Amino acid sequence: MTLRHSYDGEVSRPNYSCAGSLVGWSTRLITGRSQVQVLPRALLHLVDGVFRGIVTRKEHEGSAFRLHQGNRMVVLSGSNSRLLAEQLAASLGWEHHQLETRRFPDSEGYIRIPSETIEAVRKEPVVLVSNTFPDAGIVETLLMLEAINDVRKGNMENLREIGPQNMDDVGPGILLAVPYFGYSRQDKRFKPGEAISARAIGHLLASRCDGIIVFDLHAPSVLEDLSVPVAFTSAMPELALHLQETVQPDFILSPDKGAIERASTVAKKINCEFSYLEKTRIDAHTIVHKAKDLDVDGKTVAIVDDMIATGGTICRAAEALRNQGAIAVHAACSHGLFTGGAIARLIRYVDGVHATGSLSNPRDVISGGPALARGVNDLFERLEWSQ
Ligand code: R5P
């Protein structure tokens, strides 16, 4: 299967023939501390099953999925993506419901679909917005998908016998939107014996939903063989408009070859000059750029990347721009990880830092809602679900 990637507001359309919901899971009730003790074993079983191909998925029962007249569909979120979920719901005109999430004293997580949300989860397709970062986000996302699958399948048995114990299976209808896909940079086996982490996480998530929306994924090709359709969407159109309104750059720079497609999309959208640097990463904190003449004398430049972590890439690129006469330098990205004092480091080199809220960060000024909404609409079309 060939994937096409685009950052101009379009999403790629791989040709998938079917997708479905997971069946045959072993489910355990999470009604108290003692029950939670079984989760690690249950999770390991499921993980093992996915990698051995034991876990089966049922195919669509007919391709058409019709929205019931007058119902509003639902965006759900857990502990890490509430803002993006609200932005997505606003972009789509859907309801947003928050799931219950908390931590036990030993740090294990607990999730529950509140009683008042159960009907909403069953009546129409749902989109769960959840990050797989940091690691706790992976477990929380899997647990939320597990609970949503159970509720939609009508598996409601609980030890306290609250409410109906079994209901009809309402069929497929679970999309997962991942604003920041953790492990996205381990997308290749750089040395023998390494895990291709991004692919491993992708397979796990795909085993529990009918489609995945990923927002500005570092290298989309790593998720090309998942068992469900994936919509690769991007905030670059919104990032471009934000830069135009606030910074009015003359020149857009990609700090490395990997960001050329994204940054050039921004440059085209707001009609700016564009160039890129060639970067070599010596280690996590040491970046070297190949010398290059850039026509930036007297110009305002915006450096555009998918993510900023330590800030090293941006600081080195900003230095090169200043040395060649740039009068103002801004940094813009989708994912503001800002690790290890990155903001303090960045403000010594750039005049402004701009990010989306895919991760909670102090430079969140660009809404990710429209990009996620494009991904949701794309999957509805590909899965032939009507809205
Ligand atoms: C790498 O290829 C990415 O696109 C970013 O350029 C990189 O992850 C940024 O990391 P840092 O801020 O630590 O230089």
mmCIF file of C-alpha atoms and ligand atoms in Angstrom:
data_model
loop_
_atom_site.group_PDB
_atom_site.id
_atom_site.type_symbol
_atom_site.label_atom_id
_atom_site.label_comp_id
_atom_site.label_asym_id
_atom_site.label_seq_id
_atom_site.Cartn_x
_atom_site.Cartn_y
_atom_site.Cartn_z
ATOM 1 C CA MET A 1 0.000 0.000 0.000
ATOM 2 C CA THR A 2 1.313 3.443 -0.874
ATOM 3 C CA LEU A 3 0.611 6.437 1.310
ATOM 4 C CA ARG A 4 0.665 9.985 0.064
ATOM 5 C CA HIS A 5 1.540 12.693 2.517
ATOM 6 C CA SER A 6 0.550 16.269 2.187
ATOM 7 C CA TYR A 7 0.695 19.181 4.582
ATOM 8 C CA ASP A 8 -1.489 21.645 2.717
ATOM 9 C CA GLY A 9 -4.716 20.823 4.453
ATOM 10 C CA GLU A 10 -5.281 17.617 2.520
ATOM 11 C CA VAL A 11 -4.850 14.220 4.109
ATOM 12 C CA SER A 12 -3.474 11.098 2.489
ATOM 13 C CA ARG A 13 -5.871 8.425 1.268
ATOM 14 C CA PRO A 14 -4.476 4.944 1.390
ATOM 15 C CA ASN A 15 -6.794 2.372 -0.105
ATOM 16 C CA TYR A 16 -8.104 0.260 2.767
ATOM 17 C CA SER A 17 -10.841 -2.202 2.095
ATOM 18 C CA CYS A 18 -12.217 -2.694 5.585
ATOM 19 C CA ALA A 19 -11.922 -1.895 9.249
ATOM 20 C CA GLY A 20 -13.806 -3.170 12.246
ATOM 21 C CA SER A 21 -14.076 -3.425 15.963
ATOM 22 C CA LEU A 22 -12.105 -5.740 18.154
ATOM 23 C CA VAL A 23 -13.974 -8.828 19.295
ATOM 24 C CA GLY A 24 -13.203 -11.603 21.686
ATOM 25 C CA TRP A 25 -11.334 -9.573 24.265
ATOM 26 C CA SER A 26 -11.001 -10.881 27.728
ATOM 27 C CA THR A 27 -12.490 -8.073 29.813
ATOM 28 C CA ARG A 28 -12.062 -7.390 33.516
ATOM 29 C CA LEU A 29 -14.025 -4.952 35.593
ATOM 30 C CA ILE A 30 -12.165 -2.071 37.140
ATOM 31 C CA THR A 31 -14.319 -1.323 40.131
ATOM 32 C CA GLY A 32 -11.788 -1.108 42.896
ATOM 33 C CA ARG A 33 -8.156 -1.304 43.853
ATOM 34 C CA SER A 34 -8.101 -5.079 44.066
ATOM 35 C CA GLN A 35 -9.470 -5.447 40.543
ATOM 36 C CA VAL A 36 -6.886 -3.100 39.125
ATOM 37 C CA GLN A 37 -4.199 -5.560 40.200
ATOM 38 C CA VAL A 38 -5.153 -7.785 37.255
ATOM 39 C CA LEU A 39 -4.557 -5.131 34.609
ATOM 40 C CA PRO A 40 -0.872 -5.595 33.931
ATOM 41 C CA ARG A 41 -1.473 -9.297 33.156
ATOM 42 C CA ALA A 42 -4.521 -8.499 31.046
ATOM 43 C CA LEU A 43 -2.592 -5.842 29.159
ATOM 44 C CA LEU A 44 0.347 -8.127 28.584
ATOM 45 C CA HIS A 45 -2.017 -10.748 27.230
ATOM 46 C CA LEU A 46 -3.550 -8.259 24.832
ATOM 47 C CA VAL A 47 -0.177 -6.891 23.740
ATOM 48 C CA ASP A 48 1.083 -10.401 23.177
ATOM 49 C CA GLY A 49 -2.050 -11.233 21.209
ATOM 50 C CA VAL A 50 -1.663 -8.245 18.931
ATOM 51 C CA PHE A 51 1.918 -9.095 18.021
ATOM 52 C CA ARG A 52 1.132 -12.755 17.436
ATOM 53 C CA GLY A 53 -1.932 -11.879 15.398
ATOM 54 C CA ILE A 54 -4.178 -13.737 17.871
ATOM 55 C CA VAL A 55 -6.507 -10.822 18.466
ATOM 56 C CA THR A 56 -9.135 -10.798 15.750
ATOM 57 C CA ARG A 57 -11.140 -7.934 14.371
ATOM 58 C CA LYS A 58 -14.528 -8.225 12.838
ATOM 59 C CA GLU A 59 -15.184 -6.635 9.490
ATOM 60 C CA HIS A 60 -17.810 -3.998 8.888
ATOM 61 C CA GLU A 61 -21.306 -5.342 8.736
ATOM 62 C CA GLY A 62 -21.987 -3.545 5.472
ATOM 63 C CA SER A 63 -19.980 -0.471 4.686
ATOM 64 C CA ALA A 64 -22.561 2.267 5.188
ATOM 65 C CA PHE A 65 -22.884 3.805 8.644
ATOM 66 C CA ARG A 66 -25.701 6.302 9.073
ATOM 67 C CA LEU A 67 -25.957 8.985 11.726
ATOM 68 C CA HIS A 68 -29.291 8.920 13.491
ATOM 69 C CA GLN A 69 -31.306 12.026 12.736
ATOM 70 C CA GLY A 70 -30.626 14.878 15.168
ATOM 71 C CA ASN A 71 -27.923 13.163 17.220
ATOM 72 C CA ARG A 72 -24.682 15.017 17.868
ATOM 73 C CA MET A 73 -21.569 12.909 17.791
ATOM 74 C CA VAL A 74 -19.134 12.865 20.613
ATOM 75 C CA VAL A 75 -15.496 13.731 21.210
ATOM 76 C CA LEU A 76 -13.987 12.080 24.290
ATOM 77 C CA SER A 77 -10.773 12.776 26.155
ATOM 78 C CA GLY A 78 -8.851 11.540 29.160
ATOM 79 C CA SER A 79 -6.229 13.271 31.245
ATOM 80 C CA ASN A 80 -3.832 14.516 28.581
ATOM 81 C CA SER A 81 -5.701 16.037 25.639
ATOM 82 C CA ARG A 82 -8.703 17.892 26.965
ATOM 83 C CA LEU A 83 -7.878 21.162 25.221
ATOM 84 C CA LEU A 84 -7.418 19.559 21.800
ATOM 85 C CA ALA A 85 -10.593 17.524 22.297
ATOM 86 C CA GLU A 86 -12.521 20.713 23.055
ATOM 87 C CA GLN A 87 -10.996 22.406 20.012
ATOM 88 C CA LEU A 88 -11.907 19.415 17.844
ATOM 89 C CA ALA A 89 -15.479 19.326 19.167
ATOM 90 C CA ALA A 90 -15.806 23.055 18.463
ATOM 91 C CA SER A 91 -14.451 22.589 14.912
ATOM 92 C CA LEU A 92 -16.896 19.738 14.191
ATOM 93 C CA GLY A 93 -19.878 21.107 16.144
ATOM 94 C CA TRP A 94 -19.969 17.932 18.258
ATOM 95 C CA GLU A 95 -20.317 17.388 22.028
ATOM 96 C CA HIS A 96 -17.251 16.946 24.208
ATOM 97 C CA HIS A 97 -17.291 14.513 27.142
ATOM 98 C CA GLN A 98 -14.472 14.053 29.607
ATOM 99 C CA LEU A 99 -13.735 10.534 30.888
ATOM 100 C CA GLU A 100 -12.891 9.952 34.527
ATOM 101 C CA THR A 101 -9.164 9.412 35.031
ATOM 102 C CA ARG A 102 -7.144 9.184 38.209
ATOM 103 C CA ARG A 103 -4.098 7.536 39.685
ATOM 104 C CA PHE A 104 -3.755 5.065 42.505
ATOM 105 C CA PRO A 105 -1.077 5.802 45.100
ATOM 106 C CA ASP A 106 1.251 3.287 43.430
ATOM 107 C CA SER A 107 0.934 5.380 40.202
ATOM 108 C CA GLU A 108 -1.214 2.946 38.220
ATOM 109 C CA GLY A 109 -4.015 4.598 36.305
ATOM 110 C CA TYR A 110 -7.792 4.201 36.535
ATOM 111 C CA ILE A 111 -10.255 5.212 33.852
ATOM 112 C CA ARG A 112 -14.031 5.076 33.684
ATOM 113 C CA ILE A 113 -16.707 6.247 31.288
ATOM 114 C CA PRO A 114 -19.082 8.244 33.511
ATOM 115 C CA SER A 115 -22.699 6.993 33.633
ATOM 116 C CA GLU A 116 -23.967 10.161 31.957
ATOM 117 C CA THR A 117 -21.617 9.560 28.984
ATOM 118 C CA ILE A 118 -22.471 5.911 28.349
ATOM 119 C CA GLU A 119 -25.505 6.679 26.188
ATOM 120 C CA ALA A 120 -23.529 9.245 24.188
ATOM 121 C CA VAL A 121 -20.773 6.692 23.525
ATOM 122 C CA ARG A 122 -23.336 4.173 22.230
ATOM 123 C CA LYS A 123 -25.592 6.369 20.138
ATOM 124 C CA GLU A 124 -23.154 7.492 17.400
ATOM 125 C CA PRO A 125 -19.486 7.095 16.398
ATOM 126 C CA VAL A 126 -17.049 8.628 18.844
ATOM 127 C CA VAL A 127 -13.607 10.173 18.526
ATOM 128 C CA LEU A 128 -11.250 9.679 21.450
ATOM 129 C CA VAL A 129 -8.507 12.324 21.585
ATOM 130 C CA SER A 130 -5.497 11.067 23.503
ATOM 131 C CA ASN A 131 -1.724 11.413 23.384
ATOM 132 C CA THR A 132 0.667 8.485 23.581
ATOM 133 C CA PHE A 133 3.133 10.650 25.483
ATOM 134 C CA PRO A 134 4.538 10.391 28.034
ATOM 135 C CA ASP A 135 4.466 6.588 28.503
ATOM 136 C CA ALA A 136 1.494 6.735 30.876
ATOM 137 C CA GLY A 137 -0.467 8.132 27.924
ATOM 138 C CA ILE A 138 -0.083 4.835 26.059
ATOM 139 C CA VAL A 139 -1.612 2.811 28.882
ATOM 140 C CA GLU A 140 -4.360 5.362 29.468
ATOM 141 C CA THR A 141 -5.234 5.423 25.755
ATOM 142 C CA LEU A 142 -5.433 1.609 25.624
ATOM 143 C CA LEU A 143 -7.606 1.457 28.735
ATOM 144 C CA MET A 144 -9.976 4.128 27.422
ATOM 145 C CA LEU A 145 -10.298 2.286 24.095
ATOM 146 C CA GLU A 146 -10.954 -0.943 25.992
ATOM 147 C CA ALA A 147 -13.748 0.683 27.999
ATOM 148 C CA ILE A 148 -15.267 2.364 24.917
ATOM 149 C CA ASN A 149 -15.228 -0.950 23.020
ATOM 150 C CA ASP A 150 -16.946 -2.709 25.932
ATOM 151 C CA VAL A 151 -19.631 -0.052 26.219
ATOM 152 C CA ARG A 152 -20.330 -0.058 22.480
ATOM 153 C CA LYS A 153 -20.455 -3.855 22.456
ATOM 154 C CA GLY A 154 -22.861 -3.775 25.408
ATOM 155 C CA ASN A 155 -20.529 -5.603 27.802
ATOM 156 C CA MET A 156 -21.643 -3.824 30.955
ATOM 157 C CA GLU A 157 -21.301 -6.549 33.617
ATOM 158 C CA ASN A 158 -20.045 -5.110 36.885
ATOM 159 C CA LEU A 159 -19.603 -6.522 40.353
ATOM 160 C CA ARG A 160 -22.021 -4.033 41.918
ATOM 161 C CA GLU A 161 -24.653 -4.925 39.324
ATOM 162 C CA ILE A 162 -25.303 -1.280 38.566
ATOM 163 C CA GLY A 163 -27.487 -0.688 35.496
ATOM 164 C CA PRO A 164 -28.128 -3.154 32.679
ATOM 165 C CA GLN A 165 -25.452 -5.855 32.577
ATOM 166 C CA ASN A 166 -25.714 -6.504 28.844
ATOM 167 C CA MET A 167 -26.917 -4.367 25.952
ATOM 168 C CA ASP A 168 -26.977 -4.639 22.153
ATOM 169 C CA ASP A 169 -23.732 -4.345 20.255
ATOM 170 C CA VAL A 170 -23.970 -0.998 18.443
ATOM 171 C CA GLY A 171 -21.200 -1.902 15.985
ATOM 172 C CA PRO A 172 -18.097 -0.144 14.753
ATOM 173 C CA GLY A 173 -17.643 3.557 15.376
ATOM 174 C CA ILE A 174 -14.460 4.297 17.340
ATOM 175 C CA LEU A 175 -11.849 6.701 15.995
ATOM 176 C CA LEU A 176 -8.702 7.623 17.882
ATOM 177 C CA ALA A 177 -7.117 11.037 17.319
ATOM 178 C CA VAL A 178 -3.536 11.294 18.559
ATOM 179 C CA PRO A 179 -2.340 14.906 18.676
ATOM 180 C CA TYR A 180 1.226 13.969 19.674
ATOM 181 C CA PHE A 181 2.272 10.427 18.825
ATOM 182 C CA GLY A 182 4.936 9.465 21.366
ATOM 183 C CA TYR A 183 7.889 7.414 20.091
ATOM 184 C CA SER A 184 7.404 8.914 16.614
ATOM 185 C CA ARG A 185 11.146 9.563 16.286
ATOM 186 C CA GLN A 186 12.063 5.886 16.789
ATOM 187 C CA ASP A 187 10.582 5.135 13.379
ATOM 188 C CA LYS A 188 13.499 3.068 12.054
ATOM 189 C CA ARG A 189 15.866 0.418 13.306
ATOM 190 C CA PHE A 190 19.034 2.480 13.504
ATOM 191 C CA LYS A 191 21.076 -0.400 15.015
ATOM 192 C CA PRO A 192 20.445 -4.164 15.006
ATOM 193 C CA GLY A 193 18.210 -5.353 17.789
ATOM 194 C CA GLU A 194 16.270 -2.109 18.244
ATOM 195 C CA ALA A 195 12.486 -1.964 18.393
ATOM 196 C CA ILE A 196 10.749 0.163 15.775
ATOM 197 C CA SER A 197 8.859 1.788 18.606
ATOM 198 C CA ALA A 198 6.491 3.995 16.595
ATOM 199 C CA ARG A 199 5.254 0.983 14.609
ATOM 200 C CA ALA A 200 4.809 -1.134 17.755
ATOM 201 C CA ILE A 201 2.644 1.545 19.382
ATOM 202 C CA GLY A 202 0.686 1.981 16.135
ATOM 203 C CA HIS A 203 -0.208 -1.731 16.002
ATOM 204 C CA LEU A 204 -1.355 -1.693 19.613
ATOM 205 C CA LEU A 205 -3.657 1.274 19.055
ATOM 206 C CA ALA A 206 -5.007 -0.091 15.762
ATOM 207 C CA SER A 207 -6.144 -3.270 17.511
ATOM 208 C CA ARG A 208 -8.747 -1.312 19.472
ATOM 209 C CA CYS A 209 -10.278 1.221 17.090
ATOM 210 C CA ASP A 210 -11.671 1.597 13.573
ATOM 211 C CA GLY A 211 -9.353 4.369 12.399
ATOM 212 C CA ILE A 212 -6.618 6.675 13.646
ATOM 213 C CA ILE A 213 -5.996 10.361 13.040
ATOM 214 C CA VAL A 214 -2.417 11.467 13.631
ATOM 215 C CA PHE A 215 -1.444 15.054 13.792
ATOM 216 C CA ASP A 216 1.896 16.126 12.231
ATOM 217 C CA LEU A 217 3.545 12.743 12.627
ATOM 218 C CA HIS A 218 7.336 12.937 12.336
ATOM 219 C CA ALA A 219 7.562 10.301 9.544
ATOM 220 C CA PRO A 220 4.117 9.044 8.422
ATOM 221 C CA SER A 221 5.462 6.027 6.514
ATOM 222 C CA VAL A 222 6.046 4.155 9.792
ATOM 223 C CA LEU A 223 2.273 3.718 10.233
ATOM 224 C CA GLU A 224 1.548 2.613 6.682
ATOM 225 C CA ASP A 225 0.807 -1.046 7.409
ATOM 226 C CA LEU A 226 -1.692 -0.715 10.241
ATOM 227 C CA SER A 227 -4.879 -2.788 10.164
ATOM 228 C CA VAL A 228 -7.100 0.320 10.201
ATOM 229 C CA PRO A 229 -7.035 3.464 8.042
ATOM 230 C CA VAL A 230 -4.831 6.300 9.244
ATOM 231 C CA ALA A 231 -5.471 9.964 8.394
ATOM 232 C CA PHE A 232 -2.292 12.005 8.507
ATOM 233 C CA THR A 233 -3.284 15.555 9.147
ATOM 234 C CA SER A 234 -1.320 18.709 9.785
ATOM 235 C CA ALA A 235 -1.633 22.058 11.507
ATOM 236 C CA MET A 236 0.619 23.738 8.927
ATOM 237 C CA PRO A 237 -2.291 25.650 7.285
ATOM 238 C CA GLU A 238 -3.253 27.151 10.667
ATOM 239 C CA LEU A 239 0.402 27.716 11.602
ATOM 240 C CA ALA A 240 0.913 29.621 8.323
ATOM 241 C CA LEU A 241 -2.073 31.879 8.975
ATOM 242 C CA HIS A 242 -0.936 32.499 12.542
ATOM 243 C CA LEU A 243 2.547 33.543 11.360
ATOM 244 C CA GLN A 244 1.073 35.781 8.698
ATOM 245 C CA GLU A 245 -1.173 37.533 11.221
ATOM 246 C CA THR A 246 1.383 37.941 14.017
ATOM 247 C CA VAL A 247 4.904 37.898 12.546
ATOM 248 C CA GLN A 248 4.519 38.653 8.838
ATOM 249 C CA PRO A 249 7.682 36.746 7.894
ATOM 250 C CA ASP A 250 9.578 37.440 4.665
ATOM 251 C CA PHE A 251 11.342 34.087 4.698
ATOM 252 C CA ILE A 252 10.558 30.572 5.964
ATOM 253 C CA LEU A 253 13.401 28.221 6.894
ATOM 254 C CA SER A 254 13.304 24.475 7.385
ATOM 255 C CA PRO A 255 16.026 23.633 9.944
ATOM 256 C CA ASP A 256 16.676 20.223 8.367
ATOM 257 C CA LYS A 257 15.724 18.156 5.343
ATOM 258 C CA GLY A 258 13.021 16.301 7.311
ATOM 259 C CA ALA A 259 10.940 19.457 7.744
ATOM 260 C CA ILE A 260 11.161 20.647 4.115
ATOM 261 C CA GLU A 261 7.679 19.489 3.117
ATOM 262 C CA ARG A 262 6.016 21.048 6.144
ATOM 263 C CA ALA A 263 7.955 24.337 6.052
ATOM 264 C CA SER A 264 7.619 24.778 2.283
ATOM 265 C CA THR A 265 3.849 24.296 2.628
ATOM 266 C CA VAL A 266 3.813 27.207 5.070
ATOM 267 C CA ALA A 267 5.978 29.329 2.749
ATOM 268 C CA LYS A 268 3.671 28.662 -0.218
ATOM 269 C CA LYS A 269 0.527 29.374 1.760
ATOM 270 C CA ILE A 270 1.703 32.836 2.805
ATOM 271 C CA ASN A 271 3.806 33.517 -0.271
ATOM 272 C CA CYS A 272 7.253 33.715 1.368
ATOM 273 C CA GLU A 273 10.727 32.860 0.221
ATOM 274 C CA PHE A 274 11.919 29.462 1.432
ATOM 275 C CA SER A 275 15.112 27.538 2.058
ATOM 276 C CA TYR A 276 16.410 24.735 4.254
ATOM 277 C CA LEU A 277 19.499 23.716 6.200
ATOM 278 C CA GLU A 278 21.287 20.393 6.326
ATOM 279 C CA LYS A 279 21.585 19.224 9.914
ATOM 280 C CA THR A 280 23.711 16.598 11.571
ATOM 281 C CA ARG A 281 22.811 15.574 15.109
ATOM 282 C CA ILE A 282 25.930 14.564 17.009
ATOM 283 C CA ASP A 283 23.958 13.663 20.168
ATOM 284 C CA ALA A 284 20.704 14.667 21.850
ATOM 285 C CA HIS A 285 22.146 18.093 22.720
ATOM 286 C CA THR A 286 24.621 18.762 19.902
ATOM 287 C CA ILE A 287 23.488 19.929 16.469
ATOM 288 C CA VAL A 288 25.686 20.977 13.538
ATOM 289 C CA HIS A 289 24.354 22.700 10.429
ATOM 290 C CA LYS A 290 26.240 22.669 7.120
ATOM 291 C CA ALA A 291 27.209 26.247 6.160
ATOM 292 C CA LYS A 292 24.856 27.689 3.545
ATOM 293 C CA ASP A 293 24.306 31.167 2.099
ATOM 294 C CA LEU A 294 20.782 32.306 2.882
ATOM 295 C CA ASP A 295 19.304 35.479 1.407
ATOM 296 C CA VAL A 296 17.989 36.772 4.747
ATOM 297 C CA ASP A 297 19.797 40.098 5.195
ATOM 298 C CA GLY A 298 17.341 42.603 6.723
ATOM 299 C CA LYS A 299 14.526 40.019 6.735
ATOM 300 C CA THR A 300 12.138 38.531 9.295
ATOM 301 C CA VAL A 301 12.497 34.756 9.248
ATOM 302 C CA ALA A 302 10.295 32.011 10.722
ATOM 303 C CA ILE A 303 11.874 28.587 11.292
ATOM 304 C CA VAL A 304 9.211 25.875 10.924
ATOM 305 C CA ASP A 305 9.604 22.343 12.311
ATOM 306 C CA ASP A 306 7.318 19.502 13.392
ATOM 307 C CA MET A 307 8.560 19.606 16.985
ATOM 308 C CA ILE A 308 10.867 21.463 19.317
ATOM 309 C CA ALA A 309 12.396 19.327 22.075
ATOM 310 C CA THR A 310 15.643 20.663 23.594
ATOM 311 C CA GLY A 311 15.557 23.649 21.230
ATOM 312 C CA GLY A 312 19.065 22.841 19.960
ATOM 313 C CA THR A 313 17.972 22.599 16.310
ATOM 314 C CA ILE A 314 16.239 25.980 16.428
ATOM 315 C CA CYS A 315 19.034 27.754 18.357
ATOM 316 C CA ARG A 316 21.706 26.644 15.874
ATOM 317 C CA ALA A 317 19.528 27.607 12.880
ATOM 318 C CA ALA A 318 18.743 30.988 14.469
ATOM 319 C CA GLU A 319 22.477 31.610 14.946
ATOM 320 C CA ALA A 320 23.103 30.936 11.256
ATOM 321 C CA LEU A 321 20.281 33.325 10.313
ATOM 322 C CA ARG A 322 21.506 36.139 12.604
ATOM 323 C CA ASN A 323 25.051 35.752 11.246
ATOM 324 C CA GLN A 324 23.649 36.327 7.785
ATOM 325 C CA GLY A 325 21.755 39.484 8.713
ATOM 326 C CA ALA A 326 18.228 38.358 9.675
ATOM 327 C CA ILE A 327 16.635 41.132 11.744
ATOM 328 C CA ALA A 328 14.044 38.962 13.497
ATOM 329 C CA VAL A 329 13.810 35.195 13.932
ATOM 330 C CA HIS A 330 10.751 33.243 15.090
ATOM 331 C CA ALA A 331 10.345 29.522 15.757
ATOM 332 C CA ALA A 332 7.083 27.706 14.995
ATOM 333 C CA CYS A 333 6.160 24.051 15.416
ATOM 334 C CA SER A 334 3.221 21.722 15.889
ATOM 335 C CA HIS A 335 4.553 19.938 18.949
ATOM 336 C CA GLY A 336 6.109 21.947 21.760
ATOM 337 C CA LEU A 337 7.876 19.366 23.923
ATOM 338 C CA PHE A 338 10.244 22.030 25.300
ATOM 339 C CA THR A 339 12.370 19.663 27.368
ATOM 340 C CA GLY A 340 15.145 20.550 29.807
ATOM 341 C CA GLY A 341 14.804 24.338 29.942
ATOM 342 C CA ALA A 342 14.228 24.691 26.194
ATOM 343 C CA ILE A 343 12.141 27.863 26.460
ATOM 344 C CA ALA A 344 14.831 29.668 28.471
ATOM 345 C CA ARG A 345 17.410 28.582 25.890
ATOM 346 C CA LEU A 346 15.222 29.549 22.914
ATOM 347 C CA ILE A 347 14.461 33.076 24.060
ATOM 348 C CA ARG A 348 18.174 33.876 23.961
ATOM 349 C CA TYR A 349 18.131 33.125 20.208
ATOM 350 C CA VAL A 350 14.658 33.892 18.833
ATOM 351 C CA ASP A 351 12.101 36.683 19.075
ATOM 352 C CA GLY A 352 9.084 34.423 19.418
ATOM 353 C CA VAL A 353 8.098 30.766 19.864
ATOM 354 C CA HIS A 354 4.756 29.533 18.482
ATOM 355 C CA ALA A 355 3.191 26.068 18.938
ATOM 356 C CA THR A 356 -0.119 24.225 18.980
ATOM 357 C CA GLY A 357 -1.518 22.679 22.147
ATOM 358 C CA SER A 358 -0.927 19.080 20.986
ATOM 359 C CA LEU A 359 1.098 18.922 24.182
ATOM 360 C CA SER A 360 0.353 21.233 27.048
ATOM 361 C CA ASN A 361 2.939 24.025 26.750
ATOM 362 C CA PRO A 362 3.358 27.736 27.513
ATOM 363 C CA ARG A 363 3.600 28.704 23.793
ATOM 364 C CA ASP A 364 0.268 27.182 22.711
ATOM 365 C CA VAL A 365 -1.131 29.826 20.338
ATOM 366 C CA ILE A 366 -2.331 27.785 17.330
ATOM 367 C CA SER A 367 -5.516 25.685 17.476
ATOM 368 C CA GLY A 368 -5.111 22.034 16.499
ATOM 369 C CA GLY A 369 -8.901 21.571 16.242
ATOM 370 C CA PRO A 370 -9.265 22.283 12.504
ATOM 371 C CA ALA A 371 -6.435 19.871 11.577
ATOM 372 C CA LEU A 372 -7.930 17.058 13.659
ATOM 373 C CA ALA A 373 -11.357 17.807 12.178
ATOM 374 C CA ARG A 374 -9.953 17.387 8.650
ATOM 375 C CA GLY A 375 -8.620 13.987 9.708
ATOM 376 C CA VAL A 376 -11.960 12.940 11.215
ATOM 377 C CA ASN A 377 -13.846 13.997 8.083
ATOM 378 C CA ASP A 378 -11.366 12.114 5.924
ATOM 379 C CA LEU A 379 -11.879 8.889 7.896
ATOM 380 C CA PHE A 380 -15.652 9.250 7.856
ATOM 381 C CA GLU A 381 -15.437 9.440 4.085
ATOM 382 C CA ARG A 382 -13.037 6.514 3.725
ATOM 383 C CA LEU A 383 -14.995 4.324 6.135
ATOM 384 C CA GLU A 384 -18.211 5.397 4.409
ATOM 385 C CA TRP A 385 -19.730 6.623 7.653
ATOM 386 C CA SER A 386 -22.047 9.539 6.976
ATOM 387 C CA GLN A 387 -22.289 12.553 9.283
HETATM 388 C C1 R5P B 1 14.021 16.067 14.057
HETATM 389 O O1 R5P B 1 14.242 15.618 12.960
HETATM 390 C C2 R5P B 1 12.810 16.886 14.383
HETATM 391 O O2 R5P B 1 12.119 17.284 13.247
HETATM 392 C C3 R5P B 1 13.202 18.102 15.199
HETATM 393 O O3 R5P B 1 14.014 18.941 14.405
HETATM 394 C C4 R5P B 1 13.944 17.732 16.427
HETATM 395 O O4 R5P B 1 13.316 16.667 17.080
HETATM 396 C C5 R5P B 1 14.060 18.898 17.365
HETATM 397 O O5 R5P B 1 14.774 18.484 18.486
HETATM 398 P P1 R5P B 1 15.609 19.523 19.331
HETATM 399 O O6 R5P B 1 14.699 20.664 19.684
HETATM 400 O O7 R5P B 1 16.031 18.733 20.546
HETATM 401 O O8 R5P B 1 16.780 19.953 18.522
#
